[in-house]
Short mmCIF file of C-alpha atoms in Angstrom, two decimals:
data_model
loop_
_atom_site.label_atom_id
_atom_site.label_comp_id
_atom_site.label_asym_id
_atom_site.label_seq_id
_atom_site.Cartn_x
_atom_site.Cartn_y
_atom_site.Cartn_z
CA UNK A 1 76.18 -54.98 9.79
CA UNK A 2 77.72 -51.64 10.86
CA UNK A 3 80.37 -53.31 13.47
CA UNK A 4 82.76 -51.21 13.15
CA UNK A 5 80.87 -48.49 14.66
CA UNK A 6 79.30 -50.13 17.52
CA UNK A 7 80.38 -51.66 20.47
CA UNK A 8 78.95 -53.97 23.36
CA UNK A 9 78.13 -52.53 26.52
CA UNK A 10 75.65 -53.35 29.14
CA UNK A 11 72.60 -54.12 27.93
CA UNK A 12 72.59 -53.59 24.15
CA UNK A 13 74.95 -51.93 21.80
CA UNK A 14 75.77 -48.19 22.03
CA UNK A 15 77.67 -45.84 19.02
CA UNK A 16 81.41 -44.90 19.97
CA UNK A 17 79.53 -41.26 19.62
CA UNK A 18 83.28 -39.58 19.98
CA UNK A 19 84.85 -40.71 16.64
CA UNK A 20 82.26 -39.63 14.23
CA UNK A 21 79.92 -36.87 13.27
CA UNK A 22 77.10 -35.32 15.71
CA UNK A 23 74.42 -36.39 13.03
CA UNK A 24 76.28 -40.18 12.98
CA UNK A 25 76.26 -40.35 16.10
CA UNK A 26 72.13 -40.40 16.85
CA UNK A 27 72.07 -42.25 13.78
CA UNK A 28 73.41 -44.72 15.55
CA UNK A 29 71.71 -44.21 18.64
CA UNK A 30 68.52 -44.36 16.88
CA UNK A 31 69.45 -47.05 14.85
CA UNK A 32 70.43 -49.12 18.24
CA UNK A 33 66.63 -48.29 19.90
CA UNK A 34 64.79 -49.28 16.43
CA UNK A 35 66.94 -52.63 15.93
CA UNK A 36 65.95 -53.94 19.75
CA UNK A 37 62.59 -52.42 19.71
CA UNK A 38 63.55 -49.58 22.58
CA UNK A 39 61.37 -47.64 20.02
CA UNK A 40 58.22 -50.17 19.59
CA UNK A 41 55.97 -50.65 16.30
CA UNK A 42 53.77 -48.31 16.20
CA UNK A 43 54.64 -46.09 18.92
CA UNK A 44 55.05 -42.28 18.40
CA UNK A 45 57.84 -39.91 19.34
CA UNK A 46 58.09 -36.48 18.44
CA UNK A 47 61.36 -35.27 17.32
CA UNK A 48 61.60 -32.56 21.14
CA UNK A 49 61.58 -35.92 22.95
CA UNK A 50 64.20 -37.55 20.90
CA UNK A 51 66.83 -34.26 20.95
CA UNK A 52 65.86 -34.87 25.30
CA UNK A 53 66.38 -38.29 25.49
CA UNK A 54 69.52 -38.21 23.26
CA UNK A 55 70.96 -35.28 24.79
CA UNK A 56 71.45 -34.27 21.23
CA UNK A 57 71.09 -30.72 18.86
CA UNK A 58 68.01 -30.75 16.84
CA UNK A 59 69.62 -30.30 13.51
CA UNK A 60 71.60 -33.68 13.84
CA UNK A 61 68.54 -35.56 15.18
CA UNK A 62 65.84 -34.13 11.95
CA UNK A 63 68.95 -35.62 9.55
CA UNK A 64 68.87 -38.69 11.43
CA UNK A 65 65.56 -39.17 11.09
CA UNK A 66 65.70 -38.08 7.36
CA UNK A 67 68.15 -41.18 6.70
CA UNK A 68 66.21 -43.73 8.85
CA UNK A 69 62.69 -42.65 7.45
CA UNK A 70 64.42 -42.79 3.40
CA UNK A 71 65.34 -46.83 4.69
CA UNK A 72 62.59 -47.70 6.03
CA UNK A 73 62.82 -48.37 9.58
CA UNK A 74 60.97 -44.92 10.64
CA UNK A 75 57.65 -43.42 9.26
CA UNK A 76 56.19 -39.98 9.06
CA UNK A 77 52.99 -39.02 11.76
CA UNK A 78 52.76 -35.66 10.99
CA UNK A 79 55.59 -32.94 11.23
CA UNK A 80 56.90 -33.50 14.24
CA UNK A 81 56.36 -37.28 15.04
CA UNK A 82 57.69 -40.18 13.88
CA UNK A 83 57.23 -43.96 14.83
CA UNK A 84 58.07 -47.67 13.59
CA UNK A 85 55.98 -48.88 10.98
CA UNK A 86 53.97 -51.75 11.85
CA UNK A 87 54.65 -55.13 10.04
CA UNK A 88 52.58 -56.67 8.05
CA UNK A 89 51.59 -59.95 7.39
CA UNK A 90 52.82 -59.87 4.25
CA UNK A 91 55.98 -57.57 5.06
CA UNK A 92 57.64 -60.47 7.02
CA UNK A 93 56.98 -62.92 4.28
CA UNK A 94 59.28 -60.38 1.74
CA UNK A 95 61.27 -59.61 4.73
CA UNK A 96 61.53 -63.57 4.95
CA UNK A 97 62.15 -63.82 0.80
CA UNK A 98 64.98 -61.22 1.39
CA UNK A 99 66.90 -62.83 4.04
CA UNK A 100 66.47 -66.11 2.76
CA UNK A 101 68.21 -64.66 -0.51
CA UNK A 102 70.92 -62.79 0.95
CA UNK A 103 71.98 -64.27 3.85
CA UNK A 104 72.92 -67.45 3.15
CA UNK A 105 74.99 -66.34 0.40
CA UNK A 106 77.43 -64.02 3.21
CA UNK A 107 77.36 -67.26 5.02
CA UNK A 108 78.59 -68.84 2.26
CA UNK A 109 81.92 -66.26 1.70
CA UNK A 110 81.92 -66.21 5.21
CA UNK A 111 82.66 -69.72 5.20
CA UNK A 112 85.33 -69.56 2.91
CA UNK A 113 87.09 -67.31 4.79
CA UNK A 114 86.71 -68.16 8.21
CA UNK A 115 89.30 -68.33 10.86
CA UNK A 116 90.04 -69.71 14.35
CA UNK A 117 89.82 -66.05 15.69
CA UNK A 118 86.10 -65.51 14.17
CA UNK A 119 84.93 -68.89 15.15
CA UNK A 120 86.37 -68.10 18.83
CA UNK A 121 84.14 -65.23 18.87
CA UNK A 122 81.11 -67.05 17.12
CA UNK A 123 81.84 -69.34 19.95
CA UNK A 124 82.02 -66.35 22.69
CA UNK A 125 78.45 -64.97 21.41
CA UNK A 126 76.51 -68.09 21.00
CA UNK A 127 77.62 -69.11 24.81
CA UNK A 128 75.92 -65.32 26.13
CA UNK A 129 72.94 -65.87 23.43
CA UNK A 130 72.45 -69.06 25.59
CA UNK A 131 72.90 -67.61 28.56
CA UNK A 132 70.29 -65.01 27.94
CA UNK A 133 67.80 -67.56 26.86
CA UNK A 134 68.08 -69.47 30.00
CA UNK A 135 67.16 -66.32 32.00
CA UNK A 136 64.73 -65.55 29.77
CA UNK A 137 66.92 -61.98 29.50
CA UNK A 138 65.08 -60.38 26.03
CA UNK A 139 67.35 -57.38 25.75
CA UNK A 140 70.64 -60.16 25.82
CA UNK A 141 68.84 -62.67 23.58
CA UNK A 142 68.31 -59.84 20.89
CA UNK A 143 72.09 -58.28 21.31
CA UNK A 144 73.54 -61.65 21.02
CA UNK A 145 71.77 -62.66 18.15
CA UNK A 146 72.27 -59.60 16.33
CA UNK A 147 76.31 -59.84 17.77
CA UNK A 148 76.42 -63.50 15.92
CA UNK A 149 74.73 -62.50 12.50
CA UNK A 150 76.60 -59.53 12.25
CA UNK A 151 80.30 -61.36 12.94
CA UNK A 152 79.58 -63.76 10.23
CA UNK A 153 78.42 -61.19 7.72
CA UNK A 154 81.66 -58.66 8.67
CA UNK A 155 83.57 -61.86 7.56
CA UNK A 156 81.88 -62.24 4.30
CA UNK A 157 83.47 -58.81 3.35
CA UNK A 158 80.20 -57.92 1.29
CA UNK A 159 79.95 -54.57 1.86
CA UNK A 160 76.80 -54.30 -0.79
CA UNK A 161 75.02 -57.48 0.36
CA UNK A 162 75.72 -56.70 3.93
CA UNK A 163 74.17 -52.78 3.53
CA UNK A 164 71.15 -54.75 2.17
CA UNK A 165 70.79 -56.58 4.76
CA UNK A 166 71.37 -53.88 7.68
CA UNK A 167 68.00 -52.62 6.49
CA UNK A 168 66.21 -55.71 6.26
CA UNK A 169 67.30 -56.01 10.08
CA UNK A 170 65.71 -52.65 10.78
CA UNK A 171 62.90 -53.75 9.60
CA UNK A 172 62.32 -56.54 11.64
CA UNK A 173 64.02 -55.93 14.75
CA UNK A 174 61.50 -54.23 16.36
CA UNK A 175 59.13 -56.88 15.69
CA UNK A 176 61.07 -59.25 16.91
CA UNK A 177 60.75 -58.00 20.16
CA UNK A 178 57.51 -57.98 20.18
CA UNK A 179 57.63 -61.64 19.85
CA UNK A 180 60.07 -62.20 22.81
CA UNK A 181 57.96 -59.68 24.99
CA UNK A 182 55.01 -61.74 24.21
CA UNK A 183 56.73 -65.72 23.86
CA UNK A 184 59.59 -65.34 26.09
CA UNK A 185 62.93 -66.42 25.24
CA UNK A 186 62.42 -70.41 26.11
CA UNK A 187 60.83 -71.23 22.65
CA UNK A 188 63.09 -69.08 20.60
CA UNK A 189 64.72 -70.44 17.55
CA UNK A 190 68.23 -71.17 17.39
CA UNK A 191 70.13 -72.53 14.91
CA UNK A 192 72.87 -71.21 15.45
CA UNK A 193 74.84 -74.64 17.12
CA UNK A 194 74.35 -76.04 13.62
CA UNK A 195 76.05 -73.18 11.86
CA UNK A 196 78.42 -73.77 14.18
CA UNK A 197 79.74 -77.21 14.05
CA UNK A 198 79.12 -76.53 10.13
CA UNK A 199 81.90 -73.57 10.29
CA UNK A 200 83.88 -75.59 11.98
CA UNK A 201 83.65 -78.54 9.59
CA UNK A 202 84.22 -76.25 6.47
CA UNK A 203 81.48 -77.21 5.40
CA UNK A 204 79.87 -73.77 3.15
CA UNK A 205 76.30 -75.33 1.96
CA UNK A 206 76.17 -76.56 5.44
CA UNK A 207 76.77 -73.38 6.66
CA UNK A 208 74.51 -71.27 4.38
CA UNK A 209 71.62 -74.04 4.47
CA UNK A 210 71.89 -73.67 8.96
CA UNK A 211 71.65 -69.81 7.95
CA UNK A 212 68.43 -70.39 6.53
CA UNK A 213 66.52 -72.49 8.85
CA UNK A 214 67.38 -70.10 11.28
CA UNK A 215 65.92 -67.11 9.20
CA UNK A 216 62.80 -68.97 8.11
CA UNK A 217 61.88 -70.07 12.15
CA UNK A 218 62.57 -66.56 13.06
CA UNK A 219 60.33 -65.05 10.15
CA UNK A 220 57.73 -68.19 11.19
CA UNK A 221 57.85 -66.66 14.94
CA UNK A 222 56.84 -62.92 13.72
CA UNK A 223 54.23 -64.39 11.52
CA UNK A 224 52.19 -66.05 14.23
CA UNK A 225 52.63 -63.03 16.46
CA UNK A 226 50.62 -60.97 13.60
CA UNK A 227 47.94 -63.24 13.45
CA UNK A 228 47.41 -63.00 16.72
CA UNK A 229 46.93 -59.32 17.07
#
């Protein structure tokens, strides 16, 4: 995950927009709103209401949009909309295929190179994702989680595996609020006090086989949202 770039604040998670590019920076903006579902599946923005809402020039917002819509996590309307693709069905079980492949293997190196310092802030996260979930607080429940995937994968020091997967998260993010808008945040899967005690432990298959239940209920929670719509 792109951590090095964002920070927590509030809410969610906001771009540092001063140390990088004008076009970066509503990226990352953009990036932020599609990954918590600020920007929901199938809802349409045109690109005026994007350069009002981000305060931002219209040049850097069309080659954000360029990059997000060549990975995915935006779609064409016509020439001057855009919106989140709908999942499918069938998207979140490749979605689910892709995670399962990838992401237990940065848990995995992770693993192997974990320290007291990470697992202090594993520790940190997992306490606010719980926090959120008892007050049924969506917007906290999705920053945490993504906080706690996105520490373990920064320590696998993956950069290819961990690009991969920053897309696969676009993809699904937004759904994934759909599913907490519509479930709540009691009933939400968490594996993550598994993972946990496995880091701890040093134990890596442990680790990486926590990683995927976790995955696999989350993908299992999208997948009954679609067939209810």
């Amino acid at each position: 995950m792109n951590v090095n770039v964002i920070t927590s604040t509030g809410r969610g998670l906001v771009p540092e927009t001063g140390k990088v590019p004008a076009h970066q920076a509503v990226y990352e903006k953009l990036r932020v709103m599609i990954l918590f579902g600020d920007l929901a599946p199938g809802q349409a923005v045109t690109i005026q209401g994007l350069t009002e809402q981000l305060a931002a020039g219209m040049t850097p917002v069309r080659e954000a949009l360029r990059r997000l819509i060549a990975e995915g996590a935006l779609t064409h309307k016509d020439n001057r909309r855009v919106s989140v693709p709908i999942l499918s069905k069938e998207g979140a079980n490749e979605l689910g295929f892709m995670r399962k492949a990838i992401e237990p293997e940065l848990t995995r190196r992770a693993a192997m190179r974990m320290t007291d310092d990470i697992l202090a802030s594993l520790s940190a996260c997992d306490n606010d994702l719980n926090t959120a979930i008892a007050q049924g607080d969506v917007g906290g429940y999705l920053t945490h989680n993504y906080r706690f995937h996105a520490t373990i994968y920064a320590a696998a020091q993956a950069p290819i595996m961990t690009a991969t997967v920053d897309r696969l998260w676009l993809r699904f993010g937004p759904s994934l609020r759909v599913v907490c808008g519509r479930f709540g945040t009691s009933n939400l899967p968490d594996k993550h006090k598994d993972l946990l005690e496995a880091l701890r432990r040093g134990d890596i298959e442990a680790s990486a086989s926590a990683m995927a239940e976790d995955i696999e209920q989350g993908i299992h929670q999208i997948e009954v949202a679609l067939l209810e719509d």
